[in-house]
Coordinates of C-alpha atoms and ligand atoms in Angstrom, one line a residue:
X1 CA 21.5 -20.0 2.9
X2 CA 24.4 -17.8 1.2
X3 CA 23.4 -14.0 1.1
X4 CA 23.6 -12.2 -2.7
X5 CA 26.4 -10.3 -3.7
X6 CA 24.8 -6.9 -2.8
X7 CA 27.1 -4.0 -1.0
X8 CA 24.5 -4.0 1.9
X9 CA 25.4 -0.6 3.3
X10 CA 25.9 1.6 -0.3
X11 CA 21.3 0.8 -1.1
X12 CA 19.2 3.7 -1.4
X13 CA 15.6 3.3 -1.1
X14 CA 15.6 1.8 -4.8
X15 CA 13.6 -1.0 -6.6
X16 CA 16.0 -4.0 -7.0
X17 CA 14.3 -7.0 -8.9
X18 CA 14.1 -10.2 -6.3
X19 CA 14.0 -13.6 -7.3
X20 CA 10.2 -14.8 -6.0
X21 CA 6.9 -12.3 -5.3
X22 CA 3.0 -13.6 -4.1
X23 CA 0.3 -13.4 -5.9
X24 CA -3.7 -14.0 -6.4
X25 CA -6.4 -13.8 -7.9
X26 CA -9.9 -12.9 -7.5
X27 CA -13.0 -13.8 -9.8
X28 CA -16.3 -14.8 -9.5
X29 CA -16.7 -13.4 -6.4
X30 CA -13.9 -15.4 -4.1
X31 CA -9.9 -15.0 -3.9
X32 CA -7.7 -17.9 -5.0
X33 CA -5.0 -19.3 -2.3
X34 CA -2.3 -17.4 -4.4
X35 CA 1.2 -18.5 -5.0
X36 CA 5.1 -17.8 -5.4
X37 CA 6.0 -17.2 -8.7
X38 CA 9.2 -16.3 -10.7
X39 CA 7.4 -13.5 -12.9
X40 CA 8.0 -9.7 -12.3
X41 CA 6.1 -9.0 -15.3
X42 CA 2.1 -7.7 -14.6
X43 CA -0.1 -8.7 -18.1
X44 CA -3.4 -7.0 -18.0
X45 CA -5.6 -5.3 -20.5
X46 CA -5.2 -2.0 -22.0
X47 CA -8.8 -1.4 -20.3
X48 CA -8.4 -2.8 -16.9
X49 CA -9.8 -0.7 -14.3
X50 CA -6.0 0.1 -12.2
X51 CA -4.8 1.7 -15.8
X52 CA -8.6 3.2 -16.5
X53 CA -9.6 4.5 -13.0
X54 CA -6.6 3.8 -11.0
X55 CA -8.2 1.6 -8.7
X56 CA -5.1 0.2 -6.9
X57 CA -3.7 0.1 -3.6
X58 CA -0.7 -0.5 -1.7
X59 CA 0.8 -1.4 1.5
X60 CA 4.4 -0.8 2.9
X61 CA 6.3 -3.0 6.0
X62 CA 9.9 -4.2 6.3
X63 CA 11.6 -7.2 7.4
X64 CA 14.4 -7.3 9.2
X65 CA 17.7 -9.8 10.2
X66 CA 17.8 -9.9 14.0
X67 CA 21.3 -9.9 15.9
X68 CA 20.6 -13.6 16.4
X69 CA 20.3 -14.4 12.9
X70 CA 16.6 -14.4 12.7
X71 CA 14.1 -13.3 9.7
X72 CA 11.5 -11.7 11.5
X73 CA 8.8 -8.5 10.6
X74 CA 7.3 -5.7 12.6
X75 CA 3.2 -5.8 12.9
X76 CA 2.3 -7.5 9.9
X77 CA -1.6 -7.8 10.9
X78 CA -2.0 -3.6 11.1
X79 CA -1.0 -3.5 7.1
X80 CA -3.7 -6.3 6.8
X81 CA -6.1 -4.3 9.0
X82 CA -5.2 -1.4 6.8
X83 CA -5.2 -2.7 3.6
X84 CA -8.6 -3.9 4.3
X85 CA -10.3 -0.5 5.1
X86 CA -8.1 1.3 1.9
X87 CA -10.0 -1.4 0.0
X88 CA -13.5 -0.9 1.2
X89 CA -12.7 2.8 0.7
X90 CA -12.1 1.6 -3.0
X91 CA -14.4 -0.9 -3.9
X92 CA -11.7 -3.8 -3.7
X93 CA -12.5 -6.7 -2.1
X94 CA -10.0 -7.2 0.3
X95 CA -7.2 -10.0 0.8
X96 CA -8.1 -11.5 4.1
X97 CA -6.6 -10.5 6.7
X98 CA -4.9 -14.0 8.1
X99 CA -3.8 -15.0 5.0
X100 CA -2.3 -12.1 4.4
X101 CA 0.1 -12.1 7.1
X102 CA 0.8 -15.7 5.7
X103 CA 1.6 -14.5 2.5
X104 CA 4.2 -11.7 3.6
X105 CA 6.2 -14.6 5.6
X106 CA 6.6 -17.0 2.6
X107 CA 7.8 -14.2 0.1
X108 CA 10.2 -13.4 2.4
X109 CA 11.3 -16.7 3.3
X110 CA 11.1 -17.4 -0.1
X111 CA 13.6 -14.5 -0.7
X112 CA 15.4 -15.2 2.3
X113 CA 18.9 -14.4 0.8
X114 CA 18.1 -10.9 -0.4
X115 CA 17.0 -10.1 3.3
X116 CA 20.2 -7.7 4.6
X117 CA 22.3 -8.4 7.3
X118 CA 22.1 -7.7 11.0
X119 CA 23.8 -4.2 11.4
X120 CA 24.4 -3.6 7.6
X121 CA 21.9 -0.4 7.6
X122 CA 19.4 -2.0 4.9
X123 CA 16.4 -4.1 5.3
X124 CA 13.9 -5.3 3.4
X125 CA 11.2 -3.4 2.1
X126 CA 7.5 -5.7 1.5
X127 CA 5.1 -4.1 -0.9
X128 CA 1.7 -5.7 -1.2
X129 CA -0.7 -4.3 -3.6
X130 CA -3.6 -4.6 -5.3
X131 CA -5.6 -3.8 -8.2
X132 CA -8.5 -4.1 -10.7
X133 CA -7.4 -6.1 -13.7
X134 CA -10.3 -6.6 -16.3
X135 CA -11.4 -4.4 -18.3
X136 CA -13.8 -1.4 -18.1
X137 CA -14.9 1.4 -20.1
X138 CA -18.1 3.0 -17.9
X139 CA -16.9 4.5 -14.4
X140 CA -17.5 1.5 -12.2
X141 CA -15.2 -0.8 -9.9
X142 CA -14.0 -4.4 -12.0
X143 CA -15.0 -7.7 -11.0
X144 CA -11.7 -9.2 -11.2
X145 CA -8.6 -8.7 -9.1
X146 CA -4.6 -9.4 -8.4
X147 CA -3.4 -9.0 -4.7
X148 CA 0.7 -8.9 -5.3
X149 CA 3.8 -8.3 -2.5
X150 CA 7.3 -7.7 -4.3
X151 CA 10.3 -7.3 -1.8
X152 CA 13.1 -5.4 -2.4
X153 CA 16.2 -4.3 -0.4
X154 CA 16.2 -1.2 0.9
X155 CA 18.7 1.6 2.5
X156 CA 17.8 4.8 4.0
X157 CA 14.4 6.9 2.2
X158 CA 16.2 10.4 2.3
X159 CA 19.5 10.7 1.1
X160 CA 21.4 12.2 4.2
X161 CA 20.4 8.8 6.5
X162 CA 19.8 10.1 9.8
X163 CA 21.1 13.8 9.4
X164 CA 18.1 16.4 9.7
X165 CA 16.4 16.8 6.2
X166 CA 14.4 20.0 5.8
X167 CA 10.8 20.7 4.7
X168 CA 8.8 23.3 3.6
X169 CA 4.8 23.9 4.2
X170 CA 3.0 22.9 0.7
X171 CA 0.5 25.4 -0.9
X172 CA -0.9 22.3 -2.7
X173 CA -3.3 19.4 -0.8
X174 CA -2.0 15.9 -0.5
X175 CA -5.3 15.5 -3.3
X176 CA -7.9 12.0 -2.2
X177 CA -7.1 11.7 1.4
X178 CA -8.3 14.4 3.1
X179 CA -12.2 13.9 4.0
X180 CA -12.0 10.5 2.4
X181 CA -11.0 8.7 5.5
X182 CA -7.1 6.6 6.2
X183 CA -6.6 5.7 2.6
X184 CA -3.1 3.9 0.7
X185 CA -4.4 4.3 -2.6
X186 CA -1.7 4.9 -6.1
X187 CA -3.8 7.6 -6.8
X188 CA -3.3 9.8 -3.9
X189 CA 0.4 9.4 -4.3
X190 CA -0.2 10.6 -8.1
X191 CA -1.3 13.4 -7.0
X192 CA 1.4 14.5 -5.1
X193 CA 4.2 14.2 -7.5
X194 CA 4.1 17.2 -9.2
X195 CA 4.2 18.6 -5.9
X196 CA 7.6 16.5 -4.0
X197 CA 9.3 17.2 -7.5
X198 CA 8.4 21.0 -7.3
X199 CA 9.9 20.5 -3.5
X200 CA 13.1 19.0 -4.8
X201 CA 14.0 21.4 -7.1
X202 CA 13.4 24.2 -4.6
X203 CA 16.2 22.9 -2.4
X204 CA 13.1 20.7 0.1
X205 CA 13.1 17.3 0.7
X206 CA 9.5 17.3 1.6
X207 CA 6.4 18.7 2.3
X208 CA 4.2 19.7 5.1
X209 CA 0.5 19.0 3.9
X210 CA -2.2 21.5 6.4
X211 CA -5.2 20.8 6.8
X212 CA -7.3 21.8 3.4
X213 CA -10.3 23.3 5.0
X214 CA -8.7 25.5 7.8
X215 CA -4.6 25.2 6.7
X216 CA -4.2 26.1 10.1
X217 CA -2.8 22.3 11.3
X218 CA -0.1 20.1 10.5
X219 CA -1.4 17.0 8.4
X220 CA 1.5 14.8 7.3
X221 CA 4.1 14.8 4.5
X222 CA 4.2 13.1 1.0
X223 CA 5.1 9.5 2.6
X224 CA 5.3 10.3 6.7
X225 CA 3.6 11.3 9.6
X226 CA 5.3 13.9 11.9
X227 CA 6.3 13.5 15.6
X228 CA 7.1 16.6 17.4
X229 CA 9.0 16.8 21.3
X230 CA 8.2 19.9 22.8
X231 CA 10.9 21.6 25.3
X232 CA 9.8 19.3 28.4
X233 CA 10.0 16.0 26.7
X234 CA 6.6 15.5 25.6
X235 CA 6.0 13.7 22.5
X236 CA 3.0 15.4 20.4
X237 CA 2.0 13.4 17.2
X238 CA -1.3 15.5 14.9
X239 CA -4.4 13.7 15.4
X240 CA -6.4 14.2 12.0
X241 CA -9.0 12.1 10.1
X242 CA -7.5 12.3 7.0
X243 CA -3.5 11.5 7.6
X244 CA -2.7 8.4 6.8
X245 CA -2.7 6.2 10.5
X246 CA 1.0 5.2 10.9
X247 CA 2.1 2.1 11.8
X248 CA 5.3 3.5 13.0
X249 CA 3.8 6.4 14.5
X250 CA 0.9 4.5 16.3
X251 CA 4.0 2.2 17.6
X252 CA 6.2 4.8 18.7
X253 CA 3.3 6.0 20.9
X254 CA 3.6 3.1 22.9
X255 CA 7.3 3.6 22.7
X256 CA 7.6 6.9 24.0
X257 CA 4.8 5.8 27.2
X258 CA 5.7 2.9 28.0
X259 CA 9.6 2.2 27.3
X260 CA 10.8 5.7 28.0
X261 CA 8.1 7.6 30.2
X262 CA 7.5 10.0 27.7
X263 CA 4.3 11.9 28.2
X264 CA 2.4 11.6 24.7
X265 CA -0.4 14.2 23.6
X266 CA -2.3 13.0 20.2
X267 CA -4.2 16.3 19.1
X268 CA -4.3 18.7 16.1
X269 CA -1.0 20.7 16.0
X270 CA -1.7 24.2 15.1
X271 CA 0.7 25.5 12.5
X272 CA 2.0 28.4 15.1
X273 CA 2.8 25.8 17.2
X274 CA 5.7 24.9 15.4
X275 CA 8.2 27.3 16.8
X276 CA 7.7 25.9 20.4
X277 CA 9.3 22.3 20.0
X278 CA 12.1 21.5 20.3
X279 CA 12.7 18.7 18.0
X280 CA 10.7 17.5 14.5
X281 CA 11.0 14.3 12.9
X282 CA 8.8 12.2 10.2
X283 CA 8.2 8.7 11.2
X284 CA 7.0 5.7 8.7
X285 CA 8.3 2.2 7.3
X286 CA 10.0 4.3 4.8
X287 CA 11.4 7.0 7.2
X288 CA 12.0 5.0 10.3
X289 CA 12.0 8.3 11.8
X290 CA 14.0 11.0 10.1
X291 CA 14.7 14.1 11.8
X292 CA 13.7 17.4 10.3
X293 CA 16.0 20.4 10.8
X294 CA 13.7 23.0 9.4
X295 CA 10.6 23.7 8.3
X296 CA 10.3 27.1 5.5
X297 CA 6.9 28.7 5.9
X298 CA 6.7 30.8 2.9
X299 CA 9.9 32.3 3.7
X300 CA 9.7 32.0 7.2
X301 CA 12.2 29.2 8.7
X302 CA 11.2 27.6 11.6
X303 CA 14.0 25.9 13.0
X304 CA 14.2 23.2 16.0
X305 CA 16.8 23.9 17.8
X306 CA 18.0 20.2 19.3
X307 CA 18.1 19.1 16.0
X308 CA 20.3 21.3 13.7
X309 CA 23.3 19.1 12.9
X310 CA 21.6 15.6 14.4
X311 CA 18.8 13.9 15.8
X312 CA 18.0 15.4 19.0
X313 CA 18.2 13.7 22.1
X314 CA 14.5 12.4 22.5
X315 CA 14.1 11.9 19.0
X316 CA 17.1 9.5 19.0
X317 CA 16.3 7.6 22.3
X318 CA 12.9 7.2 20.0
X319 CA 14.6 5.6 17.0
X320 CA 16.6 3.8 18.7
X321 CA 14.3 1.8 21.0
X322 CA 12.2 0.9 18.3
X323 CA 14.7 -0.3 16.1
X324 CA 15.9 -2.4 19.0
X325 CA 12.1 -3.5 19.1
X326 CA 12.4 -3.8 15.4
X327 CA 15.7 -5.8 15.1
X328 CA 15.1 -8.0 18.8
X329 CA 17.7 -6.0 20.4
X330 CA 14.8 -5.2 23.2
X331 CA 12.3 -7.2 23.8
X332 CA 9.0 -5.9 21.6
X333 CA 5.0 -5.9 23.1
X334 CA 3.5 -8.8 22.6
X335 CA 2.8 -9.9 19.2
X336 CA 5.1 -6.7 17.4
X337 CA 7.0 -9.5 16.0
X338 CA 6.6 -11.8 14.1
X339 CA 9.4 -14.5 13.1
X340 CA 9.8 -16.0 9.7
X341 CA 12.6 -17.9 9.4
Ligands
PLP1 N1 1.8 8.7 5.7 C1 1.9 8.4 4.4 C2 1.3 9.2 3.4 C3 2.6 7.2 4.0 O1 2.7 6.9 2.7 C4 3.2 6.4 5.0 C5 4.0 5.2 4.6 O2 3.5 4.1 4.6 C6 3.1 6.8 6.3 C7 2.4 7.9 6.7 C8 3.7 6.0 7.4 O3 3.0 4.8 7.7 P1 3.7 3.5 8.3 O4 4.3 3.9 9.6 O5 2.5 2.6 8.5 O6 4.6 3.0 7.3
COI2 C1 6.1 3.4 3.5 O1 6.8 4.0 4.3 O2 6.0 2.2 3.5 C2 5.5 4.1 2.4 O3 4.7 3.6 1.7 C3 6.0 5.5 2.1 C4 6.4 5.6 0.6 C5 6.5 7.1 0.4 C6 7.6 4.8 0.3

């Protein structure tokens, strides 16, 4: 299979258009097998309930080209698995969960030639959504529903790659999550665009979300969860019941245990912590995990002091023994990945 004429290494984390996508349908109560098609375009309604009441969803994963040449993906079944409660939380039915994970594989075998190279620096990004597509006027969920995945390549999320990006603590809430359980919803992310734009143009590249009822304790950021190494080599990752459970994060916790015999604490992290670790990075699909340099608290900078100019030393034996997991480098925990082609 010949590769497209794309300059692999020069992507940024942008939407390119790819050949096939997946999609269902669900009415009268069941989900249709679904299908490849050609079509980008969505036709719905004017009054379909995702424009009306924004009842959409959507998940994020990547697939990758192993050394050997393989197509494979990392932990399918958890976006499945999470995708499923974001829809209960939403009054979606959800995709099941199987088929799913069957789904992701063809649409990336199907698009097999805009999956990047092995060592190229891209990959390529899977997004399955969902949404409500007939119409409604009243406030109530609809009865019909489209379960898409587009793939796109994808280079580095923040602009600087791996150099340490810095962040400042938000005065606003990350709006629906918090209190409203581990949610992927459009709506959430809506609500926090004023907010990474208002980052931006201060000089940030992200925010630090507290928690809303005591701002005391780190949440997450806009599209990441944070991982922190204290000066001993402990990993510390906030525990919370409204961040967003991380795929990556969840993973790296076995990482940091079991492939590097790094002690791992999962517990709110106070706010005044901060200025005690040594190293700060954000870790998703998206982010892999991208180091932070500094965090501004209302003009107070907090910086971590192994990670300045580059990733610091745990935070990069982190990355890079899960994207050795990622790209079959190391051998991965059973059942972290899953081969396509
Ligand atoms: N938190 C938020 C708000 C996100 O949007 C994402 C991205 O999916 C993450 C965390 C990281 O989750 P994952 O590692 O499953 O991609
Ligand atoms: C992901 O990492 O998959 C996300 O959905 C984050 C988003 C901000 C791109």
């Amino acid at each position: 299979m010949e590769k497209k004429n794309i300059d692999w290494g020069n992507l940024s984390f942008q939407y390119t258009r790819t050949d096939y996508r997946f999609v269902a349908h669900y009415k009268d109560g069941k989900w249709d097998d679904g299908e490849i098609i050609t079509d980008s375009d969505v036709v719905l309604s004017e009054c379909a309930c995702v424009f009306q009441y924004a009842q959409t969803c959507f998940e994020g994963l990547k697939a990758y080209t192993t050394e050997d040449g393989r197509i494979v993906c990392f932990r399918p079944d958890l976006n499945a698995e999470r995708m499923r409660d974001t829809c209960i939380r939403l009054h979606m039915p959800p995709f099941p969960e199987d088929k799913f994970v069957e789904a992701v594989k063809a649409v990336v075998k199907a698009n097999a030639a805009w999956v990047p190279p092995f060592g190229s620096g891209a990959t390529l990004y899977i997004r399955p959504f969902l949404m409500g597509t007939n119409p409604v006027i009243g406030v109530q969920p609809a009865t019909e529903y489209e379960f898409r995945i587009l793939v796109t390549p994808v280079g580095p999320y923040f602009k600087g790659g791996v150099k340490p990006i810095s962040i400042r603590v938000s005065d606003y809430d990350r709006a629906a999550p918090q209190g409203t359980g581990h949610i992927k919803a459009g709506l959430n992310y809506a609500m926090s665009l004023y907010n990474i734009m208002d980052a931006h143009a201060c000089g940030y590249d992200e925010n630090m979300y507290l928690d809303p009822k005591t701002r005391t304790t780190v949440e997450e950021t806009g599209g990441a969860n944070f991982i922190f190494i204290t000066k001993d080599g402990k990993l510390v990752t906030p525990k919370s019941e409204s961040i967003l459970p991380s795929i990556t994060r969840r993973s790296l916790m076995v990482v940091a245990e079991k492939y590097l015999n790094m002690p791992v604490e999962h517990r709110p992290v106070l706010l005044s912590e901060l200025e005690d670790f040594a190293e700060c990075g954000l870790c998703g699909t998206a982010a892999v995990i991208s180091p932070v340099g500094k965090v501004n608290d209302h003009g107070k900078e907090i910086a971590f002091p192994s990670g300045m100019n580059d990733m610091g030393p745990y935070t990069k034996k982190l990355y890079e023994t899960l994207t050795g997991i990622q790209m079959g480098r190391i051998e991965a925990p059973e059942g972290w990945i899953v081969e396509i082609c």
